[in-house]
Amino acid sequence: MSDKSKYQVDENGMYGRFGGAFIPEMLQPNIDNLKKVYLDIINSEAFQKEYKSLLKDYVGRPSPLYLAKRLSAKYNTNVYLKREDLNHTGAHKVNNTIGQILIAKHMGKERIIAETGAGQHGVATATACALMGLKCVVYMGEVDIKRQAPNVARMKMLGAEVKAAKSGSKTLKDATNEALRDWICNPEDTFYLIGSVVGPHPYPDMVARLQAIISEEIAWQIKEQTDKEYPDYVIACVGGGSNAAGSFYHFLDDERVKLIAVEASGMGVDSGETAATIAMGDLGVIHGSKTYLMQSDDGQITEPYSISAGLDYPGIGPIHAHLHDTKRASIISATDQEALDSALELTQLEGIIPALESSHALAALGKMKFKPDDAVVITISGRGDKDMETYMNRFGF
Amino acid sequence: MNRIQKLLQEKKKIFSAYYTAGHPQLEDTLPILEALQEAGTDLVEVGMPFSDPLADGPTIQKSSEEALENGMSIKKLFEQIKEMRKTIDMPIVLMGYFNPVFKYGVEAFVAKCKEVGVDGVILPDLPFDEYKDKYQQLFEDANISNIFLITPQTPDERIKLIDANSNGFIYMVSSAAVTGAKSGLSDQQLTYFNRVNNLGLKTPRIIGFGISNKETFTTACQYASGAIVGSAFVKLLAEKGADKTAINDFVKSIKDTSE
Ligand SMILES: Cc1ncc(COP(=O)(O)O)c(C=O)c1O
C-alpha cells in the first residue's frame, strides 16, 4: 500500500486533524529520536526477518481465519473469526510488543517501561522482555492492581517490576501518565513500549504497522478460503484501537471493504457509565495526541466505564477519530450486557470463550444486517481466561 | 512592553514562585498572590490544575487533584483574579496543560488573560510548531508572552529557534525530571546552564525544577535572570495553608536580597 493514503499518518504525524505530538519539551528529544529511526528499523531486512520469525515460531502465527458455521447459520451470513486469541499470551497485544522490543534493541535501549490497564499489555511486554533479557517496569493503576491479581502475578513471574500509579483515578490513564513521567526522568537508556495506537506520533503509526500483520493475513486467508478477493466487512473492538487498526490496515484504501469498529458503551451511551469515546467524547488532547476524548466541560479528562478493562480508555487512537470523521469506518457501540450475551453465544455455538473486549466486536452481529453471501470477518482479539471471574459472577456458573 | 519584559529588563536574581490555583482552599488563589507580593516576590506562576499533569511530580499532582476536588476550573480562576490588578503589580503567568485551555477555547482564553491583566502563559504540552502555526499571532497581538521550556536534552538549534520566537523569558528546566524538590544542583547541570549562556540568546532565562531553598536559588541566579520555586512552595501551602506569615518567612528565607 502507498504511504500517501489519505487514511494514513502524514509527514507531520497527523491523521487529518487528529494525532500529532502534544508533549512537553522534556519528551521532545525521545520522540524526535524515535521518529527518526522507527521506519528505517521496521523496513530493514534484519528487523523483518527477526520479527516474522518470532511471530511464526514464538507467537504461533499465522493465526487461523476460521469460518464459524453455527454462528454464521444463526445470522444467515458467513462469519470468519480472526483468531488472535490463539496467539502466545492469548491476545493480539504480543504482535506489538515483539515488534517494539526489537525496535528498542536496535536502538540500544536497556530498560523497557510500559503502561497497562487490565494487565494484558503488561503481560505481553513482560513476556517480550523475558525473551530478550531486558529490564522491564510496568506501571499499573493501584485500583487495577487490586482488580487484576492474576496478571500482576504473571508479570512478576516473568521478571517484571510492577509499579503502582497512585495519582488521579489510579487506573489506565494514570498508569500512562506515570510511564511518561518515568520516560521524562530516564531519557537515555529507556524505551517506552506503548500498548495501543495512542500517544504522541510516531506511536500510533508504529503500533498500527506492527499490528498490520492481522489484516495482511486476513487478505490472503480470505482469498484462500473463499472465492472472494476481499472480505465485505472487517469488524473489531476499539479501546485505544490497536487490534482494529491492525485488522483494517491493509484494507484502508480498498473502500469495497466495510470497516466497523465497536466501542464499549458500558451501561449505555447516555448512562454516564460508558467508554464510548466517539459517541460521547469531543475533541481534545490526551497523552500527547489530539483526538476525541471523554472530558468535563472544564477540559478535565474523565474516567470511562466498561465491564471490559481493555476498553475503558477515555481517548481513542487518532487513526480511528480520522476514520470516523472521513466516514471510512463506522464506529458503533455495544453495552456490557450485549457483550456478555455475545460471549455466551460464541462459547456455546463454537466452543470458543472470547475475551470481553472481543465480545463487543461480536455484538455487531446482532446490530447490523448482513447478506447471506457476505464474508464478515470479526477479529477475536483475545481469549476469555482472564475474564472468567466476571463470567462466573454474571452467569452464575 | 508587558510586565514580564519590563521586569526582566530591570532586574536580576528574580524570585519567582509557582502554586496551584484553588489549593489548599478554593478561595486561596488571590490571598496567596497578595501575600507573595507583600513578601517581595518578583513574578508568579499560577497553576491551572489538570486531571493528568504528566510533567509533574507527586507534590504538584496532589495539589492539582485537591484543587479540582475543591471545584477549581479556568472559568473559576478568571473570576477569582478578575480584579487582581487593583492590588497586584507583579507580572502574572498562568501555567497549565493544553487540554483545558483548548476546551475553553484558545482565543477566548487569550482574550480573557488580556482582560484581567495576565502577562504570560506556559503550556508545556503545546508543541512549538502548533503554537507557531496557529496561535503565535493571537498571543502577540494580545501582548501575552508565551513561555517555552528548554531542558538539558534540547539541542542548540532548537534552543535558538525557541529564542527567536520568545518575547518573555525562556523557562530553563534544570534537569531531565518532572517537577519536585531535589537537594542540589550538580556540576552536570551547571555545565548545561553555561552551554545555554554561551549561545548568545536574546531572551532571558529563568531556571525552574528542583529549586527549593536559598542555596539552589542563589546558585541558579548566577546562571540565569532568576529562578522559580514550585514544589517546595506548594508543600509549604499544603502544610501551613495560605498563611501570610508563613509565606512571608518562606520567601524571605530564599530570596537573595544582596544586590
Ligand atoms: C483482548 C483485548 N482486546 C482488545 C483490547 C483493546 O485494545 P485495542 O483497542 O488497542 O485493541 C485489549 C486491551 O487490553 C485486550 O486485552
XYZ file of C-alpha atoms and ligand atoms in Angstrom:
672
model
C 0.000 0.000 0.000
C 1.197 3.502 -0.749
C 2.187 5.631 2.222
C 0.324 8.523 0.614
C -3.031 7.013 1.575
C -5.400 9.634 2.925
C -6.136 7.337 5.830
C -2.525 7.046 6.872
C -0.470 9.361 9.008
C 1.068 12.325 7.153
C 4.614 13.673 7.433
C 3.553 15.847 10.374
C 2.270 12.905 12.343
C -1.366 13.799 11.694
C -4.328 11.711 10.614
C -6.370 14.537 9.123
C -6.914 16.864 12.084
C -6.001 14.214 14.652
C -2.769 12.959 16.157
C 0.437 14.965 16.387
C 2.775 15.082 19.354
C 1.454 17.327 22.125
C 4.239 16.667 24.554
C 6.274 18.734 26.974
C 9.747 19.730 25.820
C 11.230 17.144 28.210
C 9.920 14.380 25.951
C 10.763 16.052 22.671
C 14.246 14.536 22.199
C 12.992 10.995 22.914
C 10.154 11.385 20.470
C 12.312 13.053 17.821
C 14.805 10.259 18.124
C 12.187 7.541 17.755
C 10.583 9.398 14.846
C 13.910 9.493 13.064
C 14.606 5.768 13.275
C 11.380 3.783 13.534
C 10.580 3.488 9.833
C 14.118 2.592 8.838
C 14.216 -0.079 11.507
C 10.794 -1.528 10.682
C 11.588 -1.585 6.970
C 15.046 -3.096 7.416
C 15.632 -6.646 6.330
C 17.188 -7.596 9.666
C 14.130 -6.409 11.596
C 11.629 -8.013 9.245
C 13.445 -11.316 9.352
C 13.603 -11.466 13.124
C 10.072 -10.094 13.637
C 8.470 -12.518 11.185
C 10.382 -15.464 12.527
C 9.360 -14.688 16.115
C 5.749 -14.179 15.055
C 5.814 -17.584 13.429
C 7.772 -19.712 15.876
C 7.183 -17.920 19.156
C 3.748 -16.328 18.814
C 2.339 -19.084 16.622
C 1.308 -17.053 13.563
C -0.392 -17.027 11.176
C -3.437 -17.073 13.407
C -6.289 -19.039 11.837
C -9.150 -17.426 9.966
C -11.975 -19.700 10.978
C -15.385 -19.977 9.322
C -17.762 -20.164 12.279
C -20.513 -22.299 10.748
C -23.078 -22.377 13.541
C -22.677 -18.675 14.256
C -22.985 -17.990 10.517
C -26.171 -20.051 10.337
C -27.678 -18.074 13.184
C -27.048 -14.724 11.483
C -27.618 -16.056 7.975
C -24.268 -14.887 6.631
C -20.632 -16.065 6.614
C -18.740 -15.180 9.772
C -14.984 -15.646 9.749
C -13.208 -15.311 13.060
C -9.653 -13.986 13.035
C -8.224 -15.950 15.930
C -5.824 -13.568 17.716
C -6.907 -15.368 20.892
C -4.711 -18.278 19.809
C -1.526 -16.199 19.959
C 1.005 -16.831 22.700
C -0.168 -14.883 25.790
C -3.723 -15.041 24.487
C -4.254 -11.763 22.640
C -3.152 -9.544 19.753
C -1.057 -7.425 22.121
C 2.007 -9.617 21.617
C 2.328 -8.690 17.904
C 3.101 -5.173 19.028
C 5.343 -5.970 21.987
C 7.524 -8.322 19.955
C 7.885 -5.613 17.306
C 8.633 -2.789 19.699
C 11.087 -4.829 21.748
C 13.091 -5.431 18.564
C 12.999 -1.703 17.785
C 14.197 -0.984 21.331
C 17.057 -3.428 20.862
C 18.026 -1.850 17.560
C 18.134 1.498 19.360
C 20.392 0.072 22.057
C 17.898 0.612 24.889
C 18.306 -1.481 28.018
C 15.235 -0.726 30.038
C 11.621 -1.084 28.953
C 8.673 0.703 30.525
C 5.002 0.153 29.767
C 1.531 1.062 30.999
C -1.212 -1.457 31.494
C -4.882 -1.431 32.423
C -6.162 -4.961 32.768
C -2.631 -6.260 32.585
C -2.794 -7.793 29.097
C -0.323 -5.376 27.557
C 1.774 -5.589 30.721
C 1.958 -9.366 30.407
C 2.777 -9.169 26.689
C 5.518 -6.625 27.438
C 6.955 -8.637 30.322
C 6.933 -11.671 28.032
C 8.890 -9.900 25.305
C 11.355 -8.552 27.895
C 11.919 -12.004 29.348
C 12.518 -13.314 25.848
C 15.093 -10.612 25.121
C 16.616 -10.369 28.587
C 15.687 -6.708 29.058
C 14.738 -4.967 32.287
C 11.006 -4.362 32.470
C 8.960 -1.903 34.546
C 5.177 -1.911 34.152
C 3.015 0.901 35.507
C -0.443 -0.090 36.597
C -3.107 1.869 38.439
C -3.427 0.981 42.092
C -7.112 0.180 41.567
C -6.303 -2.137 38.647
C -3.581 -3.943 40.601
C -6.249 -4.972 43.084
C -8.728 -5.933 40.335
C -6.296 -7.949 38.214
C -4.264 -10.028 40.638
C -3.541 -12.976 38.286
C -1.991 -10.728 35.628
C 0.072 -8.925 38.259
C 1.416 -12.299 39.351
C 2.130 -13.258 35.723
C 4.151 -10.100 35.153
C 6.119 -10.699 38.336
C 6.782 -14.311 37.397
C 8.084 -13.048 34.060
C 10.559 -10.892 35.952
C 8.891 -7.504 35.565
C 8.628 -4.905 38.270
C 5.028 -3.741 38.665
C 4.781 -0.167 39.933
C 1.535 1.257 41.251
C 0.210 4.515 39.795
C -1.295 6.241 42.795
C -2.490 9.534 41.376
C -5.769 10.613 39.809
C -8.240 7.814 39.283
C -5.461 5.208 39.760
C -6.339 3.397 36.525
C -5.013 3.099 32.958
C -4.798 6.805 32.145
C -2.834 7.440 35.323
C -0.551 4.486 34.635
C 0.132 6.075 31.233
C 0.973 9.413 32.899
C 3.300 7.614 35.281
C 5.087 5.836 32.425
C 5.506 9.166 30.610
C 6.963 10.693 33.795
C 9.406 7.806 34.059
C 10.448 8.432 30.453
C 10.971 12.134 31.169
C 13.289 11.208 34.029
C 15.124 8.465 32.093
C 15.531 9.812 28.572
C 18.741 7.984 27.686
C 18.503 4.259 28.428
C 14.746 3.723 28.500
C 12.266 2.733 25.776
C 8.565 3.380 26.338
C 6.604 0.474 24.897
C 3.051 1.798 24.372
C 0.267 -0.761 24.161
C -2.129 0.707 21.626
C -2.403 3.139 18.705
C -2.377 6.068 21.132
C 0.165 8.541 22.478
C 2.288 11.043 20.594
C 3.375 10.472 16.995
C 5.052 8.170 15.957
C 3.451 5.691 18.382
C 0.033 5.396 16.716
C 1.645 4.717 13.355
C 4.313 2.422 14.750
C 1.816 0.276 16.656
C -0.555 0.169 13.653
C 2.268 -1.104 11.449
C 3.161 -3.787 13.986
C -0.464 -4.928 14.254
C -0.921 -4.768 10.469
C 0.075 -8.426 10.307
C -3.563 -9.173 11.237
C -5.009 -7.691 8.029
C -2.064 -8.909 5.965
C -3.082 -12.447 6.892
C -6.823 -11.828 6.549
C -6.225 -10.597 2.977
C -4.638 -13.850 1.790
C -6.664 -16.135 4.016
C -9.967 -14.854 2.658
C -8.724 -15.475 -0.892
C -7.530 -18.930 0.040
C -10.768 -19.933 1.757
C -13.429 -18.272 -0.396
C -13.898 -17.296 -3.980
C -13.806 -13.648 -2.913
C -10.956 -11.215 -3.471
C -11.659 -9.305 -0.258
C -13.913 -9.517 2.805
C -17.127 -7.484 2.735
C -16.781 -6.477 6.375
C -13.988 -6.326 8.908
C -15.189 -5.827 12.478
C -13.072 -5.238 15.578
C -13.435 -3.769 19.056
C -11.746 -0.487 19.998
C -10.236 0.601 23.262
C -7.252 2.589 22.096
C -7.757 0.778 18.822
C -4.712 -1.374 18.081
C -6.439 -4.624 17.128
C -8.888 -2.635 14.997
C -6.072 -0.657 13.337
C -4.243 -3.906 12.617
C -7.390 -5.582 11.280
C -8.190 -2.610 8.999
C -4.675 -1.653 7.916
C -4.323 -3.372 4.555
C -7.931 -2.616 3.616
C -7.904 1.099 4.364
C -7.631 2.095 0.727
C -9.921 -0.629 -0.558
C -13.246 1.052 0.002
C -15.142 -2.058 -1.018
C -14.259 -3.440 2.404
C -16.546 -2.005 5.057
C -14.764 -1.312 8.328
C -16.676 -1.481 11.601
C -15.188 -0.528 14.952
C -17.091 -1.312 18.129
C -16.651 0.824 21.238
C -17.745 -0.179 24.719
C -20.780 1.773 25.867
C -20.816 0.252 29.347
C -24.236 0.706 30.908
C -25.363 2.590 27.797
C -24.148 5.562 25.773
C -26.165 8.098 27.784
C -25.811 6.446 31.175
C -22.755 8.383 32.306
C -21.125 4.973 32.785
C -19.583 4.454 29.386
C -16.347 4.216 27.418
C -17.888 5.125 24.059
C -15.438 7.872 23.181
C -16.678 8.632 19.683
C -20.298 8.654 20.787
C -19.773 10.778 23.886
C -16.401 12.475 23.669
C -15.247 15.641 21.997
C -12.008 16.971 20.586
C -9.056 17.440 22.892
C -5.556 16.305 23.735
C -4.823 13.155 25.715
C -1.423 11.585 26.297
C 0.170 13.681 23.587
C -2.404 13.070 20.868
C -5.223 15.251 19.533
C -8.299 13.085 19.293
C -11.761 12.543 20.704
C -11.777 12.036 24.433
C -14.135 11.966 27.351
C -13.826 15.137 29.359
C -15.701 17.517 31.609
C -16.913 20.953 30.469
C -13.753 22.291 32.036
C -11.422 20.055 29.992
C -10.596 17.578 32.755
C -10.280 14.032 31.482
C -12.981 11.826 32.952
C -12.874 8.203 33.950
C -14.636 5.899 31.500
C -16.528 2.769 32.443
C -16.833 -0.611 30.764
C -17.154 -4.148 32.063
C -14.131 -4.852 29.907
C -10.946 -3.432 31.374
C -9.205 -3.356 27.992
C -11.761 -0.978 26.504
C -12.074 1.635 29.219
C -9.663 4.199 27.856
C -11.008 7.784 27.840
C -9.488 8.524 24.414
C -9.303 6.741 21.076
C -6.405 6.344 18.668
C -6.206 9.289 16.235
C -6.453 6.948 13.250
C -9.945 5.918 14.344
C -11.011 9.511 15.006
C -9.969 10.199 11.417
C -11.677 7.095 10.015
C -14.817 8.255 11.794
C -14.518 11.838 10.526
C -13.986 10.724 6.935
C -16.726 8.096 7.316
C -14.267 5.443 6.121
C -15.201 3.355 9.152
C -18.453 3.092 11.066
C -17.973 3.349 14.783
C -20.756 1.680 16.699
C -21.013 0.637 20.322
C -22.072 -2.317 22.443
C -23.147 -2.354 26.081
C -21.846 -4.587 28.860
C -24.918 -6.757 28.551
C -24.690 -7.101 24.776
C -21.041 -8.109 25.080
C -21.849 -10.678 27.759
C -24.636 -12.156 25.647
C -22.308 -12.378 22.658
C -19.595 -14.045 24.720
C -22.010 -16.744 25.851
C -23.370 -17.176 22.354
C -19.947 -17.699 20.782
C -18.918 -20.060 23.544
C -21.987 -22.254 23.157
C -22.176 -22.172 19.377
C -18.496 -22.552 18.569
C -16.693 -23.695 21.712
C -14.597 -20.536 21.892
C -14.551 -18.443 25.077
C -13.667 -14.929 23.929
C -12.237 -12.015 25.897
C -14.834 -9.479 26.986
C -13.210 -6.907 24.702
C -13.626 -9.141 21.664
C -17.217 -9.887 22.673
C -18.034 -6.255 21.898
C -16.969 -6.877 18.293
C -19.170 -9.978 18.183
C -22.130 -7.900 19.364
C -22.086 -6.173 15.966
C -23.698 -9.331 14.536
C -26.942 -8.527 16.306
C -26.845 -4.848 15.420
C -26.268 -4.914 11.678
C -27.806 -6.547 8.632
C -25.590 -8.814 6.537
C -26.340 -10.564 3.281
C -26.256 -14.358 3.006
C -23.217 -14.254 0.734
C -21.245 -11.618 2.681
C -17.878 -12.539 4.126
C -17.858 -10.944 7.562
C -14.519 -11.035 9.359
C -14.577 -10.456 13.127
C -11.321 -10.168 14.999
C -11.289 -12.167 18.215
C -8.611 -10.022 19.861
C -8.140 -12.278 22.868
C -9.282 -15.293 24.802
C -11.565 -15.232 27.803
C -9.477 -16.886 30.510
C -8.743 -13.550 32.146
C -12.469 -12.772 32.293
C -13.662 -15.990 33.908
C -14.341 -14.280 37.218
C -16.670 -11.787 35.518
C -18.362 -14.557 33.560
C -18.779 -16.609 36.734
C -20.352 -13.672 38.563
C -22.592 -12.599 35.725
C -23.732 -16.025 34.558
C -23.731 -17.657 37.983
C -21.591 -20.662 36.976
C 6.260 46.172 26.759
C 4.359 43.901 29.151
C 5.181 43.490 32.836
C 7.373 40.434 32.226
C 9.573 42.189 29.701
C 9.871 45.222 31.950
C 10.830 43.148 34.988
C 13.472 41.206 33.103
C 14.962 44.362 31.708
C 15.231 45.970 35.099
C 16.060 43.160 37.429
C 18.335 40.218 38.042
C 18.004 37.480 40.687
C 14.295 37.344 40.038
C 12.459 35.375 42.674
C 9.517 33.576 41.190
C 7.021 31.284 42.858
C 4.622 28.679 41.471
C 1.474 27.493 43.168
C -1.676 25.720 42.075
C -4.826 27.839 41.892
C -7.577 26.668 44.218
C -5.198 24.885 46.589
C -5.149 24.318 49.524
C -8.565 26.041 49.639
C -10.615 27.105 46.635
C -10.621 30.789 47.547
C -6.912 30.968 48.450
C -5.829 31.993 44.945
C -5.890 35.770 45.392
C -4.813 35.908 49.062
C -1.712 33.843 48.193
C -0.914 36.208 45.350
C -1.186 39.191 47.699
C 0.936 37.546 50.369
C 3.623 36.683 47.793
C 3.737 40.263 46.572
C 3.968 41.645 50.070
C 6.863 39.287 50.800
C 8.784 40.654 47.837
C 8.146 38.092 45.106
C 9.029 39.373 41.638
C 6.928 37.124 39.398
C 4.302 34.444 39.974
C 3.216 31.394 38.009
C -0.331 30.430 38.840
C -1.014 26.795 38.020
C -4.266 25.813 36.329
C -4.929 22.329 37.704
C -5.375 19.403 35.313
C -6.549 15.848 35.823
C -3.487 14.400 34.051
C -0.420 16.514 34.853
C 2.171 14.317 33.174
C 5.168 16.604 33.683
C 4.588 16.987 37.398
C 5.906 15.112 40.405
C 3.829 13.955 43.399
C 3.616 17.325 45.188
C 2.057 19.253 42.316
C -0.006 16.234 41.248
C -1.560 16.185 44.684
C -2.200 19.926 44.770
C -3.888 19.689 41.347
C -6.087 16.823 42.449
C -7.145 18.690 45.586
C -7.745 21.915 43.674
C -10.027 20.083 41.252
C -11.860 18.471 44.146
C -12.275 21.963 45.587
C -14.029 22.961 42.367
C -11.254 24.819 40.581
C -11.576 25.500 36.845
C -10.230 28.024 34.360
C -13.547 29.835 34.483
C -13.412 29.998 38.239
C -9.791 31.194 38.123
C -10.619 34.102 35.844
C -13.424 35.076 38.241
C -11.029 34.970 41.175
C -8.405 37.129 39.521
C -10.663 39.455 37.554
C -9.858 42.400 39.800
C -6.338 41.408 40.814
C -4.800 44.393 39.102
C -6.317 46.629 41.797
C -3.751 45.208 44.217
C -1.185 43.202 42.247
C 1.695 44.808 40.317
C 3.853 41.710 39.737
C 3.851 40.020 36.349
C 1.487 37.046 36.409
C 1.945 33.934 34.298
C -0.680 31.190 34.007
C 0.750 27.706 33.732
C -1.106 24.562 32.800
C -1.720 21.815 30.290
C -3.122 22.388 26.857
C -6.373 20.397 27.000
C -8.336 22.590 29.435
C -7.220 25.704 27.522
C -8.162 24.103 24.205
C -11.534 23.168 25.638
C -12.038 26.713 26.951
C -11.085 27.985 23.505
C -7.587 29.371 22.944
C -8.893 32.669 21.533
C -11.293 33.206 24.395
C -8.535 32.249 26.824
C -6.048 34.760 25.451
C -8.691 37.475 25.373
C -9.561 36.772 28.996
C -5.877 36.816 30.001
C -5.562 40.248 28.461
C -8.741 41.463 30.110
C -7.731 40.505 33.662
C -4.087 41.505 33.264
C -2.258 38.186 32.872
C 1.122 38.749 31.190
C 2.257 35.325 30.101
C 1.235 31.717 29.623
C 3.166 28.448 29.965
C 1.613 25.400 28.297
C 4.319 22.729 28.362
C 2.464 20.342 26.058
C 1.587 22.877 23.368
C 4.202 21.999 20.741
C 6.347 24.742 19.266
C 5.153 24.173 15.679
C 1.498 24.126 16.675
C 1.987 27.395 18.558
C 3.752 28.997 15.623
C 1.187 27.867 13.034
C -1.972 28.517 14.952
C -1.505 30.761 17.939
C 1.591 32.960 17.781
C -0.204 35.867 16.114
C -3.011 35.671 18.624
C -0.628 35.796 21.594
C 1.491 38.569 20.129
C -1.487 40.735 19.224
C -2.677 40.494 22.818
C 0.844 41.192 24.126
C 0.780 37.948 26.089
C 4.155 36.204 26.279
C 4.117 32.508 25.513
C 6.876 30.959 27.598
C 8.707 27.887 26.232
C 10.615 25.271 28.159
C 14.100 24.002 27.352
C 15.846 21.046 29.002
C 19.374 19.633 29.157
C 18.438 17.418 26.188
C 17.189 20.254 23.960
C 19.588 20.628 21.003
C 21.242 24.037 20.477
C 19.464 24.540 17.161
C 16.082 24.137 18.762
C 17.006 26.450 21.632
C 17.889 29.140 19.082
C 14.578 28.630 17.299
C 12.711 28.935 20.585
C 14.727 32.034 21.440
C 13.825 33.675 18.156
C 10.126 33.113 18.842
C 10.072 34.127 22.510
C 9.384 37.550 23.934
C 9.174 36.990 27.678
C 11.616 34.570 29.195
C 12.717 31.018 28.473
C 11.913 28.530 31.205
C 15.151 26.602 31.660
C 14.236 23.215 33.167
C 17.194 22.292 35.342
C 17.334 18.549 34.705
C 15.700 15.607 32.976
C 12.950 15.331 35.550
C 9.390 16.071 36.470
C 8.674 18.846 38.971
C 9.693 18.182 42.553
C 12.119 19.489 45.088
C 15.611 17.995 44.951
C 18.628 18.687 47.087
C 21.223 20.455 44.981
C 22.442 21.435 41.547
C 25.100 19.138 40.098
C 28.158 20.024 38.022
C 26.421 18.477 35.054
C 23.545 20.926 35.433
C 25.924 23.864 35.751
C 27.650 22.772 32.547
C 24.278 22.832 30.811
C 23.495 26.324 32.149
C 26.868 27.505 30.843
C 26.292 25.919 27.455
C 22.983 27.765 27.097
C 24.528 31.033 28.289
C 27.183 30.773 25.601
C 24.590 30.600 22.816
C 24.130 34.373 22.886
C 20.353 34.261 23.234
C 18.260 37.429 23.173
C 15.651 36.082 25.597
C 16.489 35.986 29.311
C 16.240 32.638 31.108
C 14.692 31.713 34.412
C 15.583 28.351 35.924
C 12.942 26.034 37.319
C 12.514 22.435 38.629
C 14.495 21.446 41.717
C 14.888 24.980 43.140
C 13.842 24.585 46.746
C 15.996 26.679 49.083
C 18.389 29.611 49.365
C 21.360 27.597 48.202
C 19.829 26.293 44.978
C 18.147 29.633 44.325
C 21.392 31.589 44.739
C 23.349 29.189 42.531
C 20.655 29.303 39.830
C 20.734 33.101 39.858
C 24.416 33.027 38.921
C 23.458 31.317 35.665
C 20.176 32.984 34.764
C 17.991 36.022 35.403
C 16.253 34.262 38.227
C 14.702 31.062 39.454
C 11.301 29.559 40.153
C 10.379 27.771 43.358
C 7.442 25.415 42.792
C 7.019 22.164 44.674
C 8.740 23.462 47.817
C 6.251 26.335 47.980
C 3.272 24.090 47.221
C 4.426 21.808 50.012
C 4.539 24.744 52.412
C 0.992 25.737 51.449
C -0.205 22.171 51.899
C 1.274 22.115 55.407
C 0.550 25.607 56.654
C -2.343 26.764 54.497
C -2.416 30.198 52.875
C -0.849 31.752 55.946
C 0.556 35.236 55.397
C 3.364 34.949 57.924
C 4.425 31.512 56.720
C 4.506 32.726 53.114
C 6.467 35.808 54.112
C 9.017 33.759 56.055
C 9.342 31.279 53.201
C 10.041 33.930 50.559
C 12.490 35.776 52.812
C 14.336 32.556 53.602
C 15.118 32.004 49.930
C 15.208 35.371 48.205
C 18.622 36.903 47.694
C 18.417 40.465 48.986
C 22.041 41.415 48.335
C 22.354 43.490 45.179
C -8.161 -8.959 24.317
C -8.104 -7.487 24.137
N -8.763 -6.935 23.119
C -8.758 -5.605 22.913
C -8.090 -4.743 23.754
C -8.182 -3.285 23.483
O -7.021 -2.729 22.938
P -7.003 -2.162 21.474
O -8.184 -1.271 21.340
O -5.715 -1.403 21.421
O -7.032 -3.259 20.521
C -7.371 -5.274 24.845
C -6.632 -4.395 25.769
O -6.180 -4.738 26.817
C -7.378 -6.683 25.026
O -6.717 -7.229 26.050
